[in-house]
Amino acid sequence: MAAQVEVEDQASVTKLDNGEIFDSALSDDADSSSLSRSGSFISSSSLILLDEGNSEHDVIKACLLSGMGFVSSDTTIVTIRKNTSDGITNRARFLSFRIFTDAVARKRGGDANVKYGWCAGSSKEEIESIVSYGFSNRDVGKFEDDPCSHGVGIHFVPSKCSLLAASAAEPDEEGLRHLLLCRLILGKPELTTSGSKQLYPSSPEFDSGVDDLRNPRNYVVWSCNMNSHILPSYIVSFRSPRLTVSRGGFAARPSSPWVSFDSLMSMLSKSMDSSRMNLIIRTYDEFRKRKIRRDQLVKKMREVAGDNLLAEIIKNHRDRNKVKN
């Protein structure tokens, strides 16, 4: 059980209570004097970098580490970025989330049951797209054929279960993993079974899905609510050398030697003719714009580049990392 942490910012009280974050109100932007703009993750002007010692930084850091279990001592938080309401589009998203929170609260006797959840199994590139454009059917499709999935929707793990989400995070070329922490309007959840193909609430009585009503480890926000009941809030970048890539209840990711898409694109450009490389670049651009899924991008890269070239690049990348270490 995590130690209790209580922190107050300008507009809300956020608690890390028994490993779970609760927010009493939708907060406005935190005190800008303790924040700086973030330009290193994505180009979105809505992201701000939370400095060490900032109250929000410390509670999010405690939230992640308290749920990391046996690897917590080897986990290092590198940066925490907050998504703010800067810009017309993002302001509209924040206002929309507030309106739907109020609506669900009125429907559910005054409690919209707003929780924080880690977005499970998203890479750096996928997080970039989610923060910029919102969730898409591609995110829903990741779980559609998963026999362990508790419904077809956007899946999250509770804030106290950060290890489940962290072990599903794909490292980038620098060995950093990235997690997206979101506010979720859960309303009244219903129990969904493993392997369920449920797409939306079974009746107007329910708003979301969970794997266990008393102690959930999996939240499901249905696709019909994915851009009204979810608000991306924080991006946490961290290193955890002892963590192995597995999805513990979510669709498995490969644990073989990895290389980020950005690095792979750079290395492929040195080994392929321009016509084939342009085809891969166009496909990668479609992936970043959320027009195709990750598995579709991988399939196209294998078709165009060939498995032998890809295997050689990954091997060379792994060997160089061994020399560096």
mmCIF file of C-alpha atoms in Angstrom:
data_model
loop_
_atom_site.group_PDB
_atom_site.id
_atom_site.type_symbol
_atom_site.label_atom_id
_atom_site.label_comp_id
_atom_site.label_asym_id
_atom_site.label_seq_id
_atom_site.Cartn_x
_atom_site.Cartn_y
_atom_site.Cartn_z
ATOM 1 C CA MET A 1 0.000 0.000 0.000
ATOM 2 C CA ALA A 2 1.401 3.372 -0.995
ATOM 3 C CA ALA A 3 2.008 6.125 1.524
ATOM 4 C CA GLN A 4 -0.613 8.834 1.493
ATOM 5 C CA VAL A 5 0.356 12.021 -0.279
ATOM 6 C CA GLU A 6 -1.780 15.127 -0.304
ATOM 7 C CA VAL A 7 -1.134 18.127 -2.512
ATOM 8 C CA GLU A 8 -3.058 21.302 -3.248
ATOM 9 C CA ASP A 9 -2.714 23.422 -6.379
ATOM 10 C CA GLN A 10 -4.545 26.479 -7.654
ATOM 11 C CA ALA A 11 -7.941 25.002 -8.391
ATOM 12 C CA SER A 12 -8.171 21.489 -7.001
ATOM 13 C CA VAL A 13 -7.018 19.078 -4.338
ATOM 14 C CA THR A 14 -5.275 16.000 -5.709
ATOM 15 C CA LYS A 15 -4.576 13.061 -3.404
ATOM 16 C CA LEU A 16 -2.565 9.919 -3.753
ATOM 17 C CA ASP A 17 -4.608 7.917 -1.270
ATOM 18 C CA ASN A 18 -3.826 4.212 -0.937
ATOM 19 C CA GLY A 19 -2.269 4.390 -4.381
ATOM 20 C CA GLU A 20 -5.232 6.043 -6.112
ATOM 21 C CA ILE A 21 -5.455 9.638 -7.356
ATOM 22 C CA PHE A 22 -8.700 11.520 -6.802
ATOM 23 C CA ASP A 23 -9.509 14.981 -8.113
ATOM 24 C CA SER A 24 -12.235 17.052 -6.480
ATOM 25 C CA ALA A 25 -12.669 19.330 -9.471
ATOM 26 C CA LEU A 26 -11.387 19.842 -12.977
ATOM 27 C CA SER A 27 -8.317 22.002 -12.465
ATOM 28 C CA ASP A 28 -7.310 25.006 -14.512
ATOM 29 C CA ASP A 29 -3.658 25.431 -15.434
ATOM 30 C CA ALA A 30 -1.251 25.221 -12.529
ATOM 31 C CA ASP A 31 0.863 28.154 -11.397
ATOM 32 C CA SER A 32 2.886 29.049 -14.472
ATOM 33 C CA SER A 33 5.770 30.328 -12.350
ATOM 34 C CA SER A 34 6.762 26.746 -11.516
ATOM 35 C CA LEU A 35 6.301 25.380 -15.037
ATOM 36 C CA SER A 36 8.167 25.619 -18.330
ATOM 37 C CA ARG A 37 7.140 24.938 -21.898
ATOM 38 C CA SER A 38 7.915 21.537 -23.349
ATOM 39 C CA GLY A 39 9.201 21.305 -26.879
ATOM 40 C CA SER A 40 11.153 18.049 -26.784
ATOM 41 C CA PHE A 41 8.343 15.488 -26.832
ATOM 42 C CA ILE A 42 5.894 16.779 -29.417
ATOM 43 C CA SER A 43 5.144 20.113 -31.062
ATOM 44 C CA SER A 44 1.891 20.644 -29.169
ATOM 45 C CA SER A 45 1.941 24.028 -27.431
ATOM 46 C CA SER A 46 -0.449 22.682 -24.799
ATOM 47 C CA LEU A 47 2.273 20.641 -23.061
ATOM 48 C CA ILE A 48 4.240 22.098 -20.169
ATOM 49 C CA LEU A 49 7.163 20.531 -18.360
ATOM 50 C CA LEU A 50 6.643 20.084 -14.617
ATOM 51 C CA ASP A 51 9.803 20.794 -12.662
ATOM 52 C CA GLU A 52 11.129 18.749 -9.737
ATOM 53 C CA GLY A 53 9.566 20.118 -6.563
ATOM 54 C CA ASN A 54 6.373 21.188 -8.310
ATOM 55 C CA SER A 55 3.427 19.786 -6.350
ATOM 56 C CA GLU A 56 1.826 18.083 -9.346
ATOM 57 C CA HIS A 57 5.165 16.624 -10.436
ATOM 58 C CA ASP A 58 5.701 15.092 -7.014
ATOM 59 C CA VAL A 59 2.253 13.501 -6.709
ATOM 60 C CA ILE A 60 2.393 12.001 -10.224
ATOM 61 C CA LYS A 61 5.917 10.708 -9.537
ATOM 62 C CA ALA A 62 4.736 9.132 -6.277
ATOM 63 C CA CYS A 63 1.752 7.623 -8.072
ATOM 64 C CA LEU A 64 3.911 5.917 -10.696
ATOM 65 C CA LEU A 65 6.586 4.653 -8.311
ATOM 66 C CA SER A 66 4.143 3.424 -5.662
ATOM 67 C CA GLY A 67 2.610 1.043 -8.195
ATOM 68 C CA MET A 68 5.851 -0.254 -9.732
ATOM 69 C CA GLY A 69 6.348 -3.046 -7.205
ATOM 70 C CA PHE A 70 9.664 -4.908 -7.365
ATOM 71 C CA VAL A 71 11.169 -2.556 -9.989
ATOM 72 C CA SER A 72 10.320 0.704 -8.190
ATOM 73 C CA SER A 73 13.828 1.093 -6.752
ATOM 74 C CA ASP A 74 15.361 0.852 -10.249
ATOM 75 C CA THR A 75 12.840 3.187 -11.909
ATOM 76 C CA THR A 76 13.913 6.756 -12.635
ATOM 77 C CA ILE A 77 11.443 9.468 -13.631
ATOM 78 C CA VAL A 78 13.046 11.586 -16.361
ATOM 79 C CA THR A 79 10.280 14.077 -17.205
ATOM 80 C CA ILE A 80 6.620 14.700 -16.433
ATOM 81 C CA ARG A 81 4.624 16.831 -18.849
ATOM 82 C CA LYS A 82 1.171 18.241 -18.266
ATOM 83 C CA ASN A 83 -1.433 18.729 -20.965
ATOM 84 C CA THR A 84 -3.069 22.138 -20.501
ATOM 85 C CA SER A 85 -6.033 23.958 -22.026
ATOM 86 C CA ASP A 86 -3.831 26.289 -24.083
ATOM 87 C CA GLY A 87 -5.092 26.776 -27.632
ATOM 88 C CA ILE A 88 -8.608 26.904 -29.015
ATOM 89 C CA THR A 89 -8.904 23.182 -29.778
ATOM 90 C CA ASN A 90 -7.529 22.002 -26.453
ATOM 91 C CA ARG A 91 -9.662 24.500 -24.580
ATOM 92 C CA ALA A 92 -12.699 23.028 -26.316
ATOM 93 C CA ARG A 93 -11.637 19.517 -25.243
ATOM 94 C CA PHE A 94 -11.288 20.619 -21.618
ATOM 95 C CA LEU A 95 -14.677 22.355 -21.649
ATOM 96 C CA SER A 96 -16.284 19.327 -23.303
ATOM 97 C CA PHE A 97 -14.869 17.055 -20.597
ATOM 98 C CA ARG A 98 -16.229 19.369 -17.911
ATOM 99 C CA ILE A 99 -19.688 19.380 -19.534
ATOM 100 C CA PHE A 100 -19.793 15.568 -19.792
ATOM 101 C CA THR A 101 -18.576 15.265 -16.209
ATOM 102 C CA ASP A 102 -21.459 17.432 -15.051
ATOM 103 C CA ALA A 103 -23.923 15.491 -17.221
ATOM 104 C CA VAL A 104 -22.856 12.087 -15.893
ATOM 105 C CA ALA A 105 -22.850 13.445 -12.333
ATOM 106 C CA ARG A 106 -26.467 14.594 -12.698
ATOM 107 C CA LYS A 107 -27.417 11.193 -14.103
ATOM 108 C CA ARG A 108 -25.592 9.317 -11.320
ATOM 109 C CA GLY A 109 -26.791 11.173 -8.238
ATOM 110 C CA GLY A 110 -24.037 13.778 -8.152
ATOM 111 C CA ASP A 111 -20.978 11.542 -8.674
ATOM 112 C CA ALA A 112 -19.476 11.165 -12.144
ATOM 113 C CA ASN A 113 -16.888 8.714 -10.718
ATOM 114 C CA VAL A 114 -13.890 10.487 -12.307
ATOM 115 C CA LYS A 115 -10.702 8.438 -11.951
ATOM 116 C CA TYR A 116 -7.177 8.576 -13.270
ATOM 117 C CA GLY A 117 -5.967 5.705 -15.456
ATOM 118 C CA TRP A 118 -2.778 4.815 -17.311
ATOM 119 C CA CYS A 119 -3.302 4.259 -21.018
ATOM 120 C CA ALA A 120 -2.055 0.717 -21.563
ATOM 121 C CA GLY A 121 0.278 -0.312 -24.378
ATOM 122 C CA SER A 122 0.871 3.026 -26.144
ATOM 123 C CA SER A 123 4.213 3.849 -27.751
ATOM 124 C CA LYS A 124 5.760 7.310 -27.883
ATOM 125 C CA GLU A 125 4.386 7.819 -31.373
ATOM 126 C CA GLU A 126 0.901 6.754 -30.333
ATOM 127 C CA ILE A 127 0.930 9.107 -27.347
ATOM 128 C CA GLU A 128 1.981 11.976 -29.615
ATOM 129 C CA SER A 129 -1.024 11.327 -31.825
ATOM 130 C CA ILE A 130 -3.458 10.947 -28.911
ATOM 131 C CA VAL A 131 -2.430 14.255 -27.335
ATOM 132 C CA SER A 132 -2.581 16.064 -30.677
ATOM 133 C CA TYR A 133 -5.720 14.546 -32.203
ATOM 134 C CA GLY A 134 -7.513 12.438 -29.584
ATOM 135 C CA PHE A 135 -8.289 8.721 -29.614
ATOM 136 C CA SER A 136 -9.292 6.939 -32.806
ATOM 137 C CA ASN A 137 -10.720 3.634 -33.994
ATOM 138 C CA ARG A 138 -7.159 2.421 -34.364
ATOM 139 C CA ASP A 139 -6.784 2.545 -30.585
ATOM 140 C CA VAL A 140 -10.005 0.560 -30.225
ATOM 141 C CA GLY A 141 -8.795 -1.966 -32.791
ATOM 142 C CA LYS A 142 -5.729 -2.863 -30.708
ATOM 143 C CA PHE A 143 -7.955 -4.871 -28.363
ATOM 144 C CA GLU A 144 -10.557 -6.141 -30.812
ATOM 145 C CA ASP A 145 -8.918 -9.529 -31.352
ATOM 146 C CA ASP A 146 -7.402 -9.885 -27.891
ATOM 147 C CA PRO A 147 -8.825 -13.005 -26.187
ATOM 148 C CA CYS A 148 -8.056 -11.466 -22.758
ATOM 149 C CA SER A 149 -9.708 -8.128 -23.516
ATOM 150 C CA HIS A 150 -12.653 -7.087 -21.340
ATOM 151 C CA GLY A 151 -14.575 -5.455 -24.163
ATOM 152 C CA VAL A 152 -13.829 -3.486 -27.324
ATOM 153 C CA GLY A 153 -12.941 0.058 -26.302
ATOM 154 C CA ILE A 154 -10.078 2.146 -24.945
ATOM 155 C CA HIS A 155 -8.383 0.273 -22.097
ATOM 156 C CA PHE A 156 -6.763 1.775 -19.009
ATOM 157 C CA VAL A 157 -5.297 0.460 -15.785
ATOM 158 C CA PRO A 158 -5.972 2.230 -12.461
ATOM 159 C CA SER A 159 -3.363 4.761 -11.361
ATOM 160 C CA LYS A 160 -2.284 2.472 -8.503
ATOM 161 C CA CYS A 161 -1.457 -0.322 -10.988
ATOM 162 C CA SER A 162 1.283 1.514 -12.884
ATOM 163 C CA LEU A 163 3.415 -1.635 -13.270
ATOM 164 C CA LEU A 164 0.801 -3.189 -15.569
ATOM 165 C CA ALA A 165 0.924 -0.172 -17.858
ATOM 166 C CA ALA A 166 4.682 0.348 -17.608
ATOM 167 C CA SER A 167 5.464 -3.227 -18.640
ATOM 168 C CA ALA A 168 3.414 -2.653 -21.790
ATOM 169 C CA ALA A 169 5.202 0.580 -22.721
ATOM 170 C CA GLU A 170 7.503 0.292 -25.704
ATOM 171 C CA PRO A 171 10.993 1.786 -25.106
ATOM 172 C CA ASP A 172 12.196 4.421 -27.554
ATOM 173 C CA GLU A 173 15.660 4.706 -29.079
ATOM 174 C CA GLU A 174 17.050 6.175 -25.837
ATOM 175 C CA GLY A 175 15.609 3.425 -23.661
ATOM 176 C CA LEU A 176 12.891 5.706 -22.318
ATOM 177 C CA ARG A 177 9.348 4.476 -21.782
ATOM 178 C CA HIS A 178 6.399 6.847 -21.929
ATOM 179 C CA LEU A 179 3.039 6.567 -20.179
ATOM 180 C CA LEU A 180 -0.068 8.660 -20.666
ATOM 181 C CA LEU A 181 -2.143 9.337 -17.547
ATOM 182 C CA CYS A 182 -5.720 10.342 -18.310
ATOM 183 C CA ARG A 183 -8.789 11.530 -16.438
ATOM 184 C CA LEU A 184 -11.673 9.137 -17.045
ATOM 185 C CA ILE A 185 -15.399 9.608 -16.556
ATOM 186 C CA LEU A 186 -16.430 6.109 -15.479
ATOM 187 C CA GLY A 187 -19.909 6.874 -14.157
ATOM 188 C CA LYS A 188 -21.509 3.568 -13.204
ATOM 189 C CA PRO A 189 -19.300 0.708 -14.440
ATOM 190 C CA GLU A 190 -20.526 -2.754 -15.343
ATOM 191 C CA LEU A 191 -18.671 -6.049 -15.098
ATOM 192 C CA THR A 192 -17.252 -7.298 -18.407
ATOM 193 C CA THR A 193 -15.766 -10.757 -18.824
ATOM 194 C CA SER A 194 -12.420 -11.708 -20.349
ATOM 195 C CA GLY A 195 -12.732 -12.140 -24.111
ATOM 196 C CA SER A 196 -15.858 -9.983 -24.264
ATOM 197 C CA LYS A 197 -16.710 -8.409 -27.622
ATOM 198 C CA GLN A 198 -18.984 -5.819 -26.014
ATOM 199 C CA LEU A 199 -18.820 -2.485 -27.859
ATOM 200 C CA TYR A 200 -20.980 -0.167 -25.743
ATOM 201 C CA PRO A 201 -22.937 -0.129 -22.461
ATOM 202 C CA SER A 202 -25.309 -3.071 -22.154
ATOM 203 C CA SER A 203 -28.052 -0.708 -20.995
ATOM 204 C CA PRO A 204 -28.567 2.991 -20.117
ATOM 205 C CA GLU A 205 -27.885 1.988 -16.514
ATOM 206 C CA PHE A 206 -24.124 1.755 -17.183
ATOM 207 C CA ASP A 207 -21.395 4.058 -18.515
ATOM 208 C CA SER A 208 -18.157 2.031 -18.645
ATOM 209 C CA GLY A 209 -16.715 -1.447 -18.147
ATOM 210 C CA VAL A 210 -14.411 -3.011 -15.527
ATOM 211 C CA ASP A 211 -12.926 -6.450 -14.989
ATOM 212 C CA ASP A 212 -13.802 -6.445 -11.270
ATOM 213 C CA LEU A 213 -16.388 -4.268 -9.554
ATOM 214 C CA ARG A 214 -14.635 -4.220 -6.175
ATOM 215 C CA ASN A 215 -10.972 -4.100 -7.174
ATOM 216 C CA PRO A 216 -10.685 -3.293 -10.887
ATOM 217 C CA ARG A 217 -7.400 -3.641 -12.730
ATOM 218 C CA ASN A 218 -8.878 -2.743 -16.089
ATOM 219 C CA TYR A 219 -11.113 0.192 -17.056
ATOM 220 C CA VAL A 220 -12.878 0.157 -20.430
ATOM 221 C CA VAL A 221 -14.174 3.390 -21.946
ATOM 222 C CA TRP A 222 -16.415 2.482 -24.879
ATOM 223 C CA SER A 223 -15.538 3.858 -28.305
ATOM 224 C CA CYS A 224 -18.717 5.961 -28.399
ATOM 225 C CA ASN A 225 -17.308 7.897 -25.416
ATOM 226 C CA MET A 226 -13.596 7.831 -26.229
ATOM 227 C CA ASN A 227 -13.268 11.554 -26.981
ATOM 228 C CA SER A 228 -15.807 12.821 -24.457
ATOM 229 C CA HIS A 229 -15.103 10.712 -21.352
ATOM 230 C CA ILE A 230 -11.273 10.720 -21.584
ATOM 231 C CA LEU A 231 -8.970 13.692 -21.016
ATOM 232 C CA PRO A 232 -5.211 13.147 -21.565
ATOM 233 C CA SER A 233 -3.565 14.813 -18.568
ATOM 234 C CA TYR A 234 0.098 13.859 -18.033
ATOM 235 C CA ILE A 235 2.916 12.208 -19.977
ATOM 236 C CA VAL A 236 5.506 10.479 -17.801
ATOM 237 C CA SER A 237 8.855 9.504 -19.337
ATOM 238 C CA PHE A 238 10.994 7.109 -17.303
ATOM 239 C CA ARG A 239 13.720 4.472 -17.313
ATOM 240 C CA SER A 240 13.323 1.081 -15.681
ATOM 241 C CA PRO A 241 16.129 -1.283 -16.782
ATOM 242 C CA ARG A 242 14.753 -4.376 -15.031
ATOM 243 C CA LEU A 243 11.343 -4.046 -16.648
ATOM 244 C CA THR A 244 10.609 -6.518 -19.436
ATOM 245 C CA VAL A 245 8.048 -5.871 -22.136
ATOM 246 C CA SER A 246 4.892 -7.877 -21.504
ATOM 247 C CA ARG A 247 1.277 -6.936 -21.361
ATOM 248 C CA GLY A 248 -0.139 -8.886 -18.421
ATOM 249 C CA GLY A 249 -3.707 -9.240 -19.550
ATOM 250 C CA PHE A 250 -3.431 -7.087 -22.658
ATOM 251 C CA ALA A 251 -2.358 -8.130 -26.145
ATOM 252 C CA ALA A 252 1.297 -9.185 -26.022
ATOM 253 C CA ARG A 253 4.094 -7.090 -27.488
ATOM 254 C CA PRO A 254 7.288 -8.718 -28.750
ATOM 255 C CA SER A 255 10.110 -8.963 -26.214
ATOM 256 C CA SER A 256 12.771 -9.461 -28.885
ATOM 257 C CA PRO A 257 15.446 -6.774 -29.450
ATOM 258 C CA TRP A 258 13.637 -3.527 -30.171
ATOM 259 C CA VAL A 259 14.322 -0.410 -32.198
ATOM 260 C CA SER A 260 12.054 2.625 -32.342
ATOM 261 C CA PHE A 261 10.275 3.521 -35.570
ATOM 262 C CA ASP A 262 12.218 6.797 -35.799
ATOM 263 C CA SER A 263 15.571 5.011 -35.573
ATOM 264 C CA LEU A 264 14.415 2.278 -37.924
ATOM 265 C CA MET A 265 13.361 4.836 -40.534
ATOM 266 C CA SER A 266 16.742 6.533 -40.310
ATOM 267 C CA MET A 267 18.635 3.254 -40.751
ATOM 268 C CA LEU A 268 16.375 2.035 -43.550
ATOM 269 C CA SER A 269 17.017 5.223 -45.538
ATOM 270 C CA LYS A 270 20.702 4.242 -45.751
ATOM 271 C CA SER A 271 19.940 0.798 -47.157
ATOM 272 C CA MET A 272 16.999 1.264 -49.555
ATOM 273 C CA ASP A 273 16.356 2.968 -52.873
ATOM 274 C CA SER A 274 14.299 6.159 -52.874
ATOM 275 C CA SER A 275 11.108 4.669 -54.369
ATOM 276 C CA ARG A 276 10.754 1.978 -51.694
ATOM 277 C CA MET A 277 11.808 4.388 -48.964
ATOM 278 C CA ASN A 278 9.194 6.925 -50.049
ATOM 279 C CA LEU A 279 6.520 4.227 -49.802
ATOM 280 C CA ILE A 280 7.561 3.440 -46.223
ATOM 281 C CA ILE A 281 7.678 7.151 -45.355
ATOM 282 C CA ARG A 282 4.136 7.648 -46.655
ATOM 283 C CA THR A 283 2.929 4.643 -44.644
ATOM 284 C CA TYR A 284 4.698 5.907 -41.517
ATOM 285 C CA ASP A 285 3.082 9.307 -42.016
ATOM 286 C CA GLU A 286 -0.335 7.634 -42.184
ATOM 287 C CA PHE A 287 0.471 5.833 -38.924
ATOM 288 C CA ARG A 288 1.449 9.080 -37.181
ATOM 289 C CA LYS A 289 -1.788 10.673 -38.401
ATOM 290 C CA ARG A 290 -3.668 7.692 -36.935
ATOM 291 C CA LYS A 291 -5.027 6.556 -40.303
ATOM 292 C CA ILE A 292 -3.606 3.045 -39.909
ATOM 293 C CA ARG A 293 -2.786 0.795 -36.948
ATOM 294 C CA ARG A 294 0.671 -0.143 -35.690
ATOM 295 C CA ASP A 295 0.377 -3.715 -36.965
ATOM 296 C CA GLN A 296 -0.523 -2.389 -40.436
ATOM 297 C CA LEU A 297 2.607 -0.230 -40.446
ATOM 298 C CA VAL A 298 4.779 -3.188 -39.405
ATOM 299 C CA LYS A 299 3.217 -5.375 -42.106
ATOM 300 C CA LYS A 300 3.917 -2.785 -44.810
ATOM 301 C CA MET A 301 7.520 -2.320 -43.642
ATOM 302 C CA ARG A 302 8.082 -6.066 -43.791
ATOM 303 C CA GLU A 303 6.563 -6.229 -47.289
ATOM 304 C CA VAL A 304 8.661 -3.372 -48.665
ATOM 305 C CA ALA A 305 11.968 -3.786 -46.801
ATOM 306 C CA GLY A 306 11.941 -7.529 -46.282
ATOM 307 C CA ASP A 307 12.487 -9.491 -43.087
ATOM 308 C CA ASN A 308 16.198 -10.080 -43.735
ATOM 309 C CA LEU A 309 17.039 -6.365 -43.921
ATOM 310 C CA LEU A 310 14.904 -5.541 -40.896
ATOM 311 C CA ALA A 311 16.492 -8.352 -38.867
ATOM 312 C CA GLU A 312 19.985 -7.159 -39.814
ATOM 313 C CA ILE A 313 19.180 -3.571 -38.797
ATOM 314 C CA ILE A 314 17.754 -4.664 -35.449
ATOM 315 C CA LYS A 315 20.790 -6.899 -34.795
ATOM 316 C CA ASN A 316 23.231 -4.102 -35.633
ATOM 317 C CA HIS A 317 21.285 -1.703 -33.416
ATOM 318 C CA ARG A 318 21.374 -4.201 -30.535
ATOM 319 C CA ASP A 319 25.114 -4.796 -30.983
ATOM 320 C CA ARG A 320 25.870 -1.062 -30.925
ATOM 321 C CA ASN A 321 23.868 -0.672 -27.716
ATOM 322 C CA LYS A 322 25.840 -3.520 -26.125
ATOM 323 C CA VAL A 323 29.108 -1.742 -26.969
ATOM 324 C CA LYS A 324 27.781 1.517 -25.449
ATOM 325 C CA ASN A 325 26.795 -0.291 -22.268
#
